[in-house]
Structure formats: structure tokens, C-alpha cells
mmCIF file of C-alpha atoms in Angstrom:
data_model
loop_
_atom_site.group_PDB
_atom_site.id
_atom_site.type_symbol
_atom_site.label_atom_id
_atom_site.label_comp_id
_atom_site.label_asym_id
_atom_site.label_seq_id
_atom_site.Cartn_x
_atom_site.Cartn_y
_atom_site.Cartn_z
ATOM 1 C CA MET A 1 -35.678 -6.625 11.507
ATOM 2 C CA GLU A 2 -33.069 -5.324 14.163
ATOM 3 C CA TYR A 3 -31.008 -7.470 16.453
ATOM 4 C CA ASP A 4 -32.529 -7.930 20.026
ATOM 5 C CA LEU A 5 -30.754 -10.525 22.062
ATOM 6 C CA ILE A 6 -33.192 -11.161 24.538
ATOM 7 C CA LYS A 7 -36.141 -11.956 21.426
ATOM 8 C CA THR A 8 -33.542 -14.059 20.167
ATOM 9 C CA LYS A 9 -33.056 -16.334 23.354
ATOM 10 C CA GLY A 10 -36.462 -16.358 23.794
ATOM 11 C CA TYR A 11 -37.032 -17.611 20.479
ATOM 12 C CA PHE A 12 -34.643 -20.727 21.011
ATOM 13 C CA ASP A 13 -35.597 -21.320 24.582
ATOM 14 C CA GLN A 14 -39.359 -21.573 23.289
ATOM 15 C CA THR A 15 -38.202 -24.030 20.312
ATOM 16 C CA ALA A 16 -35.818 -26.104 22.567
ATOM 17 C CA ASP A 17 -38.126 -29.274 23.262
ATOM 18 C CA SER A 18 -39.395 -29.429 19.463
ATOM 19 C CA TYR A 19 -36.215 -28.540 17.682
ATOM 20 C CA ASP A 20 -34.745 -31.825 17.233
ATOM 21 C CA GLU A 21 -37.778 -33.194 15.665
ATOM 22 C CA SER A 22 -38.124 -30.191 13.493
ATOM 23 C CA GLY A 23 -34.601 -29.926 12.234
ATOM 24 C CA TYR A 24 -32.961 -33.117 12.357
ATOM 25 C CA CYS A 25 -35.643 -35.639 11.427
ATOM 26 C CA GLU A 26 -35.919 -37.313 8.030
ATOM 27 C CA ALA A 27 -39.368 -38.260 8.148
ATOM 28 C CA GLY A 28 -40.737 -34.956 9.952
ATOM 29 C CA PRO A 29 -43.065 -32.514 7.897
ATOM 30 C CA ASN A 30 -40.292 -29.967 7.874
ATOM 31 C CA TYR A 31 -37.011 -30.058 5.625
ATOM 32 C CA PRO A 32 -34.194 -31.630 7.744
ATOM 33 C CA ALA A 33 -32.222 -29.389 6.972
ATOM 34 C CA ASN A 34 -29.851 -29.389 10.513
ATOM 35 C CA PHE A 35 -29.720 -33.559 9.856
ATOM 36 C CA TYR A 36 -27.829 -32.797 6.564
ATOM 37 C CA ARG A 37 -25.642 -30.143 8.368
ATOM 38 C CA LEU A 38 -24.520 -32.621 11.242
ATOM 39 C CA GLU A 39 -24.030 -35.582 8.498
ATOM 40 C CA MET A 40 -21.763 -33.196 6.848
ATOM 41 C CA ALA A 41 -19.939 -32.447 10.270
ATOM 42 C CA LYS A 42 -19.807 -36.050 10.559
ATOM 43 C CA MET A 43 -17.851 -36.413 7.255
ATOM 44 C CA ILE A 44 -15.641 -33.721 8.132
ATOM 45 C CA ILE A 45 -14.710 -35.087 11.471
ATOM 46 C CA GLY A 46 -13.820 -38.386 9.651
ATOM 47 C CA THR A 47 -11.687 -36.789 6.946
ATOM 48 C CA HIS A 48 -9.973 -33.563 9.202
ATOM 49 C CA ILE A 49 -10.279 -34.226 12.999
ATOM 50 C CA PRO A 50 -9.151 -37.665 14.019
ATOM 51 C CA SER A 51 -8.289 -36.621 17.703
ATOM 52 C CA GLY A 52 -8.237 -33.743 19.580
ATOM 53 C CA ARG A 53 -10.427 -31.505 22.124
ATOM 54 C CA ILE A 54 -13.473 -29.925 20.649
ATOM 55 C CA LEU A 55 -15.662 -27.136 21.578
ATOM 56 C CA ASP A 56 -19.120 -26.910 20.116
ATOM 57 C CA ALA A 57 -19.989 -23.106 20.124
ATOM 58 C CA GLY A 58 -23.509 -22.862 20.367
ATOM 59 C CA CYS A 59 -24.470 -26.195 20.717
ATOM 60 C CA GLY A 60 -27.832 -26.173 20.816
ATOM 61 C CA THR A 61 -29.656 -29.528 21.816
ATOM 62 C CA GLY A 62 -26.082 -31.276 21.363
ATOM 63 C CA LYS A 63 -26.541 -33.587 18.818
ATOM 64 C CA LEU A 64 -22.883 -32.982 17.396
ATOM 65 C CA LEU A 65 -21.748 -33.432 21.013
ATOM 66 C CA ALA A 66 -23.531 -36.928 21.317
ATOM 67 C CA TYR A 67 -21.747 -37.986 18.174
ATOM 68 C CA LEU A 68 -18.648 -36.655 19.582
ATOM 69 C CA ALA A 69 -18.499 -37.932 22.992
ATOM 70 C CA MET A 70 -19.932 -41.487 21.184
ATOM 71 C CA ASN A 71 -16.781 -41.245 19.307
ATOM 72 C CA GLY A 72 -14.482 -40.913 22.267
ATOM 73 C CA PHE A 73 -13.716 -37.430 21.669
ATOM 74 C CA ASP A 74 -12.964 -34.544 24.378
ATOM 75 C CA CYS A 75 -15.348 -32.119 24.156
ATOM 76 C CA ALA A 76 -17.529 -29.506 25.662
ATOM 77 C CA GLY A 77 -20.211 -27.434 24.460
ATOM 78 C CA CYS A 78 -21.847 -23.677 25.274
ATOM 79 C CA ASP A 79 -25.006 -22.004 24.179
ATOM 80 C CA PHE A 80 -26.707 -19.044 25.666
ATOM 81 C CA SER A 81 -30.206 -20.264 25.547
ATOM 82 C CA ALA A 82 -30.877 -22.461 29.125
ATOM 83 C CA ASN A 83 -33.557 -24.581 27.228
ATOM 84 C CA MET A 84 -31.179 -25.589 24.734
ATOM 85 C CA LEU A 85 -28.913 -26.791 27.174
ATOM 86 C CA LYS A 86 -31.277 -28.621 29.032
ATOM 87 C CA LYS A 87 -32.396 -30.652 26.084
ATOM 88 C CA ALA A 88 -28.561 -31.029 25.308
ATOM 89 C CA ARG A 89 -27.949 -32.520 28.739
ATOM 90 C CA GLN A 90 -30.899 -35.139 27.890
ATOM 91 C CA ASN A 91 -29.500 -36.072 24.688
ATOM 92 C CA LEU A 92 -26.087 -36.503 25.986
ATOM 93 C CA GLY A 93 -27.374 -38.482 29.219
ATOM 94 C CA SER A 94 -28.837 -40.894 26.842
ATOM 95 C CA VAL A 95 -25.525 -42.021 24.901
ATOM 96 C CA SER A 96 -22.748 -40.988 27.173
ATOM 97 C CA ALA A 97 -21.932 -41.844 30.994
ATOM 98 C CA ARG A 98 -19.397 -39.231 30.871
ATOM 99 C CA GLU A 99 -20.504 -35.389 32.173
ATOM 100 C CA ILE A 100 -19.518 -33.428 29.133
ATOM 101 C CA PRO A 101 -19.212 -29.620 29.902
ATOM 102 C CA LEU A 102 -22.188 -27.512 28.913
ATOM 103 C CA ILE A 103 -21.793 -23.480 29.713
ATOM 104 C CA GLN A 104 -24.468 -21.093 29.708
ATOM 105 C CA THR A 105 -23.077 -18.205 27.744
ATOM 106 C CA ALA A 106 -22.784 -15.984 24.276
ATOM 107 C CA LEU A 107 -20.029 -16.462 22.155
ATOM 108 C CA ASP A 108 -18.482 -12.814 23.187
ATOM 109 C CA ASN A 109 -17.803 -14.270 26.555
ATOM 110 C CA LEU A 110 -15.973 -17.315 26.704
ATOM 111 C CA SER A 111 -13.653 -16.294 29.599
ATOM 112 C CA MET A 112 -14.338 -19.603 31.163
ATOM 113 C CA PHE A 113 -11.922 -20.984 28.674
ATOM 114 C CA ALA A 114 -8.038 -20.673 28.543
ATOM 115 C CA ASP A 115 -6.114 -19.479 25.537
ATOM 116 C CA ARG A 116 -5.807 -22.163 22.844
ATOM 117 C CA SER A 117 -7.426 -24.708 25.069
ATOM 118 C CA PHE A 118 -9.558 -26.407 22.160
ATOM 119 C CA ASP A 119 -7.687 -28.130 18.984
ATOM 120 C CA HIS A 120 -11.055 -27.705 16.856
ATOM 121 C CA VAL A 121 -14.271 -25.702 17.427
ATOM 122 C CA PHE A 122 -17.631 -25.866 15.278
ATOM 123 C CA CYS A 123 -20.076 -23.133 15.362
ATOM 124 C CA LEU A 124 -22.650 -24.340 13.236
ATOM 125 C CA GLY A 125 -25.615 -21.864 12.669
ATOM 126 C CA VAL A 126 -24.871 -19.419 15.278
ATOM 127 C CA PHE A 127 -23.585 -16.342 13.192
ATOM 128 C CA PRO A 128 -26.526 -15.462 11.669
ATOM 129 C CA TYR A 129 -28.056 -14.617 15.008
ATOM 130 C CA ILE A 130 -25.361 -12.343 15.991
ATOM 131 C CA SER A 131 -25.483 -8.619 14.905
ATOM 132 C CA GLU A 132 -22.659 -7.469 12.799
ATOM 133 C CA ASP A 133 -21.626 -4.781 15.628
ATOM 134 C CA LYS A 134 -21.174 -8.329 17.868
ATOM 135 C CA GLU A 135 -19.530 -10.536 15.364
ATOM 136 C CA SER A 136 -16.283 -9.466 15.790
ATOM 137 C CA ARG A 137 -15.882 -9.968 19.583
ATOM 138 C CA CYS A 138 -17.255 -13.593 18.775
ATOM 139 C CA TYR A 139 -14.753 -14.286 16.350
ATOM 140 C CA ARG A 140 -12.007 -13.303 18.378
ATOM 141 C CA GLU A 141 -12.721 -14.906 21.517
ATOM 142 C CA LEU A 142 -13.343 -18.343 19.581
ATOM 143 C CA ARG A 143 -9.818 -17.528 17.747
ATOM 144 C CA ARG A 144 -8.207 -17.251 21.220
ATOM 145 C CA VAL A 145 -9.405 -20.272 22.303
ATOM 146 C CA ILE A 146 -8.414 -22.727 19.847
ATOM 147 C CA ARG A 147 -4.903 -23.642 18.552
ATOM 148 C CA PRO A 148 -2.761 -22.734 15.507
ATOM 149 C CA GLY A 149 -3.572 -25.027 12.918
ATOM 150 C CA GLY A 150 -7.055 -26.532 14.730
ATOM 151 C CA TYR A 151 -9.833 -26.543 12.172
ATOM 152 C CA PHE A 152 -12.707 -23.948 13.055
ATOM 153 C CA ILE A 153 -16.051 -25.229 11.211
ATOM 154 C CA THR A 154 -19.241 -22.642 10.839
ATOM 155 C CA ALA A 155 -22.346 -22.581 8.828
ATOM 156 C CA HIS A 156 -24.251 -19.751 7.726
ATOM 157 C CA THR A 157 -27.211 -18.314 5.709
ATOM 158 C CA ASN A 158 -26.392 -18.015 1.831
ATOM 159 C CA GLU A 159 -26.838 -14.841 1.114
ATOM 160 C CA ILE A 160 -26.350 -15.496 -2.745
ATOM 161 C CA PHE A 161 -29.689 -17.927 -2.434
ATOM 162 C CA ASP A 162 -31.605 -14.799 -2.346
ATOM 163 C CA ALA A 163 -31.021 -13.875 -5.688
ATOM 164 C CA PHE A 164 -32.617 -17.329 -6.541
ATOM 165 C CA THR A 165 -35.631 -16.950 -4.351
ATOM 166 C CA PHE A 166 -38.124 -14.663 -6.337
ATOM 167 C CA ASN A 167 -39.564 -13.375 -3.273
ATOM 168 C CA LYS A 168 -38.997 -10.493 -0.770
ATOM 169 C CA TYR A 169 -35.217 -11.860 -0.186
ATOM 170 C CA THR A 170 -34.416 -11.219 -3.839
ATOM 171 C CA ILE A 171 -35.438 -7.472 -3.449
ATOM 172 C CA ARG A 172 -33.366 -7.439 -0.278
ATOM 173 C CA PHE A 173 -30.414 -9.041 -1.920
ATOM 174 C CA PHE A 174 -30.632 -6.031 -4.502
ATOM 175 C CA GLU A 175 -30.835 -3.344 -2.093
ATOM 176 C CA ARG A 176 -27.815 -4.639 -0.054
ATOM 177 C CA ASN A 177 -25.669 -5.548 -2.549
ATOM 178 C CA LEU A 178 -26.316 -4.044 -6.280
ATOM 179 C CA TRP A 179 -27.908 -0.531 -4.691
ATOM 180 C CA PRO A 180 -24.580 0.412 -3.429
ATOM 181 C CA LEU A 181 -22.987 0.039 -7.014
ATOM 182 C CA LEU A 182 -25.618 1.984 -8.573
ATOM 183 C CA GLN A 183 -25.640 4.916 -5.716
ATOM 184 C CA ASP A 184 -21.748 4.938 -6.699
ATOM 185 C CA VAL A 185 -22.365 5.894 -10.351
ATOM 186 C CA ASP A 186 -25.175 8.162 -9.846
ATOM 187 C CA ALA A 187 -26.221 9.557 -6.622
ATOM 188 C CA GLY A 188 -28.954 10.805 -7.634
ATOM 189 C CA LEU A 189 -30.653 7.604 -9.045
ATOM 190 C CA ASN A 190 -34.223 7.043 -7.896
ATOM 191 C CA LEU A 191 -33.640 3.724 -6.126
ATOM 192 C CA GLU A 192 -37.151 3.791 -4.876
ATOM 193 C CA GLY A 193 -38.697 3.885 -8.056
ATOM 194 C CA ALA A 194 -36.339 0.886 -9.066
ATOM 195 C CA LYS A 195 -37.372 -1.001 -6.089
ATOM 196 C CA THR A 196 -41.138 -0.578 -7.126
ATOM 197 C CA GLN A 197 -40.017 -1.771 -10.892
ATOM 198 C CA LEU A 198 -38.128 -4.700 -9.253
ATOM 199 C CA SER A 199 -40.982 -5.616 -7.430
ATOM 200 C CA SER A 200 -43.161 -5.525 -10.422
ATOM 201 C CA LEU A 201 -41.120 -8.316 -11.877
ATOM 202 C CA ILE A 202 -41.671 -10.784 -9.008
ATOM 203 C CA VAL A 203 -45.092 -12.353 -8.562
ATOM 204 C CA ASN A 204 -44.760 -12.477 -4.636
ATOM 205 C CA PRO A 205 -42.716 -9.583 -3.467
ATOM 206 C CA ASP A 206 -44.289 -9.936 0.022
ATOM 207 C CA LYS A 207 -43.596 -13.827 0.341
ATOM 208 C CA PRO A 208 -42.895 -15.824 2.165
ATOM 209 C CA VAL A 209 -44.256 -14.737 5.331
ATOM 210 C CA ASN A 210 -43.580 -17.274 8.156
ATOM 211 C CA THR A 211 -45.033 -17.469 11.756
ATOM 212 C CA GLU A 212 -44.206 -20.653 12.684
ATOM 213 C CA ALA A 213 -41.731 -20.965 15.165
ATOM 214 C CA ASN A 214 -40.644 -24.362 13.786
ATOM 215 C CA ARG A 215 -40.184 -23.270 10.660
ATOM 216 C CA SER A 216 -37.789 -20.454 9.351
ATOM 217 C CA ALA A 217 -36.908 -17.981 11.777
ATOM 218 C CA ARG A 218 -36.309 -15.416 9.378
ATOM 219 C CA ASP A 219 -39.382 -13.290 9.937
ATOM 220 C CA LEU A 220 -39.436 -13.819 13.937
ATOM 221 C CA VAL A 221 -35.847 -13.073 15.223
ATOM 222 C CA PHE A 222 -32.987 -11.218 13.746
ATOM 223 C CA MET A 223 -30.921 -13.162 11.128
ATOM 224 C CA LYS A 224 -28.137 -11.820 9.016
ATOM 225 C CA PRO A 225 -27.031 -13.713 5.537
ATOM 226 C CA GLU A 226 -23.613 -14.252 4.711
ATOM 227 C CA ASN A 227 -21.867 -14.107 1.355
ATOM 228 C CA PRO A 228 -19.774 -17.201 0.901
ATOM 229 C CA LEU A 229 -17.588 -15.577 -1.944
ATOM 230 C CA LEU A 230 -16.549 -12.715 0.857
ATOM 231 C CA TYR A 231 -16.566 -15.228 3.886
ATOM 232 C CA PRO A 232 -12.936 -16.236 3.268
ATOM 233 C CA GLU A 233 -11.765 -12.549 3.146
ATOM 234 C CA LYS A 234 -13.615 -11.887 6.421
ATOM 235 C CA ILE A 235 -12.347 -14.241 8.385
ATOM 236 C CA ALA A 236 -8.758 -14.001 7.406
ATOM 237 C CA SER A 237 -9.057 -10.951 9.274
ATOM 238 C CA PHE A 238 -9.531 -12.853 12.814
ATOM 239 C CA GLY A 239 -6.811 -15.509 12.016
ATOM 240 C CA PHE A 240 -8.542 -18.016 10.189
ATOM 241 C CA ALA A 241 -7.753 -19.396 6.694
ATOM 242 C CA ASN A 242 -10.828 -20.760 4.991
ATOM 243 C CA ARG A 243 -10.201 -24.232 3.252
ATOM 244 C CA GLU A 244 -13.471 -24.867 1.759
ATOM 245 C CA ILE A 245 -16.962 -24.162 0.992
ATOM 246 C CA ARG A 246 -19.779 -26.471 1.276
ATOM 247 C CA TYR A 247 -23.567 -25.894 0.661
ATOM 248 C CA TYR A 248 -26.752 -27.636 2.262
ATOM 249 C CA HIS A 249 -30.385 -27.221 2.665
ATOM 250 C CA PHE A 250 -30.916 -27.498 -1.277
ATOM 251 C CA HIS A 251 -33.885 -25.951 -3.107
ATOM 252 C CA ALA A 252 -34.666 -28.021 -6.608
ATOM 253 C CA LEU A 253 -36.172 -24.717 -7.639
ATOM 254 C CA PRO A 254 -37.160 -21.977 -5.544
ATOM 255 C CA PRO A 255 -38.824 -22.131 -2.155
ATOM 256 C CA LEU A 256 -42.088 -20.818 -3.224
ATOM 257 C CA LEU A 257 -42.146 -23.629 -6.020
ATOM 258 C CA ARG A 258 -40.587 -26.285 -3.961
ATOM 259 C CA ASP A 259 -42.191 -26.037 -0.623
ATOM 260 C CA GLY A 260 -45.364 -28.070 -0.497
ATOM 261 C CA ASN A 261 -44.202 -30.062 -4.047
ATOM 262 C CA GLN A 262 -43.529 -33.600 -2.370
ATOM 263 C CA GLU A 263 -41.717 -34.084 -5.543
ATOM 264 C CA LEU A 264 -39.427 -31.158 -5.677
ATOM 265 C CA LEU A 265 -38.624 -31.707 -2.090
ATOM 266 C CA ASN A 266 -37.336 -35.379 -2.578
ATOM 267 C CA ALA A 267 -35.317 -34.143 -5.258
ATOM 268 C CA SER A 268 -33.922 -31.421 -3.154
ATOM 269 C CA LYS A 269 -33.166 -34.317 -0.709
ATOM 270 C CA LYS A 270 -31.224 -36.154 -2.998
ATOM 271 C CA MET A 271 -28.916 -33.103 -3.725
ATOM 272 C CA GLU A 272 -27.713 -33.071 -0.215
ATOM 273 C CA ILE A 273 -23.902 -33.898 0.370
ATOM 274 C CA ARG A 274 -23.835 -35.173 -3.412
ATOM 275 C CA PHE A 275 -23.656 -31.700 -4.738
ATOM 276 C CA SER A 276 -22.450 -29.922 -1.629
ATOM 277 C CA SER A 277 -19.207 -29.020 -3.200
ATOM 278 C CA ASN A 278 -21.106 -27.889 -6.740
ATOM 279 C CA TRP A 279 -20.892 -24.469 -7.706
ATOM 280 C CA GLN A 280 -24.764 -24.477 -8.377
ATOM 281 C CA GLY A 281 -25.083 -24.968 -4.632
ATOM 282 C CA MET A 282 -24.255 -21.193 -4.495
ATOM 283 C CA PHE A 283 -27.452 -20.519 -5.836
ATOM 284 C CA MET A 284 -29.324 -23.440 -4.753
ATOM 285 C CA ALA A 285 -28.658 -23.854 -1.292
ATOM 286 C CA SER A 286 -29.898 -21.781 1.344
ATOM 287 C CA THR A 287 -27.039 -22.282 3.986
ATOM 288 C CA PHE A 288 -23.230 -23.093 3.406
ATOM 289 C CA LEU A 289 -20.512 -24.340 5.494
ATOM 290 C CA SER A 290 -17.169 -23.107 6.124
ATOM 291 C CA ILE A 291 -14.041 -25.478 6.859
ATOM 292 C CA ALA A 292 -11.386 -23.001 7.588
ATOM 293 C CA GLN A 293 -8.276 -23.505 10.219
ATOM 294 C CA ALA A 294 -6.876 -21.172 12.736
ATOM 295 C CA VAL A 295 -3.442 -19.752 11.813
ATOM 296 C CA ASP A 296 -1.031 -17.367 13.393
ATOM 297 C CA ALA A 297 -1.150 -13.451 12.698
#
């Protein structure tokens, strides 16, 4: 799916009112991946970030900002979705009498913030929705506003997980990551034929197909995956040093088997946090979180 800023913004405007219920509610019908991400962020704050001014870049409905405000942090948020910011103001108003700055802007334009104006920056689940040709500007802007030594916490769609799904995303994983190697050794290789053969090994090569806005957005708007093995090298070029990778949104078995199976869903939830640093998360978790620091060039 091609990148479309207007379509992506419309998706988040549309889902703002139900976003907390679908992503953060442990007792809800959907897997609460954002809840576990928030719990990991709280742990990182407790172990790495005792104080400082924090920017939540792509703050969504303000769940992280609410936690920061309740714990006395000086913080600000920005998001490109007006409806997400409206929901964030409601969430913040219920926990803090202080007015937390909330600014509507995309991450490639943070001109309202001065250089090195934040000690730390969170950017959770935002980069999957930013095209590759635009993300460099976003990384540079985020590096500009963060002080050297400050933590830079990001969350991404895990590309390696796609090799574990045995569905259409597995085929995409082969096309994106393995086909180029084959073309390099044999430019005349029939890769379309190889794709057909690969599809024959997968029982559901055309699944999943999602049309529900409150579930996965992968079939609704542009989303790009990130390889956790390559990500440290990528952000190093923008002045960040990766310190640790952690995994969340676990799948006890591939999603076509896990989803709809309550026992497997319960087992998956028990894996969260506990196994976030295990290497198996590279395959079993659909998303990962990077703990990095801003360093001098």
C-alpha cells in the first residue's frame, strides 16, 4: 500500500474515540498491545529517566503523557491528528490540573521547539506510518530537539515477525529481504515462479484481510516494518546509539492460529514483559521497542 498522509491522518481521526478501548483495555475484545507497550515505557522511565523534560512525539490519546504528568514530569506532546489531540486533552484533564502543551504537527516539522529543548523523547508506534522518503527528516528533527545523552525511545513493527506468520506477510518478507540476494547471484532467476511455489507451501497466502479500523491497520493504511537487527545501524546515522531492543505483542503461535483461540491468547499475554528481552521475541512478537540515546556526531 502506498503512503498517503491524508488517508493515514483520517484513519487516526476516525479511531480516536475508540483507540483507548481497543488498544489499552486488558479486558476488551482486542489484544491490548498498547497497554503492554505503555507498561514497558513506565518501566524504562523508572529505571532510566528519573527526571527531565520529555516530549511524547506522536502522543496519540495522551496515555503516556498522563502517566508523566501524574509523576511530576515536565512534558509536552504533539500529534498530526486533531481528534487524537482532542482525546489527549480529555485524558490529561482528568489526571492533572496543569496544562500540558499539545501541538498538532507532523514529526518532520518540529520548528516550534528550540534545539535541545527536551531531555528525553518518546516516539511510540509512529514511524511505521511514515514513508521511507520522509522519515529521515523526522529523525533529524527529533535529534535536533533532544539534548546529548537524552534517551530516545521508539516502537516499530517487527519485520522479522513476518517470517513467523505463514501468511501473506511471510511472502512479503521473502520478497523484501531474500529476493534481492537471489537477484544478485542470478539476475535471470524466475522470481515470480518462485513466489508462486512459495505461496503453495503456505495454506493461507492471501490472509489476513482486515477491514476493522479498531484492529490491525496494516490492510487499511500504509505501514512499513522495521528490522530490529538493522535498526541500531539506521539510527546511528542520525546521531542515536541504540542501547537495547525489547519485544512486545507476543504470539504464542502464528496469528492465524492464535487469534480466536483464548488459550493461546492467554499464553501470549503471559509472555509480555517477562520475555521482552528474549531472542525468541524477534520471531514471536509483532512489534519491538528501541531504547537509544542521543550522542554527539
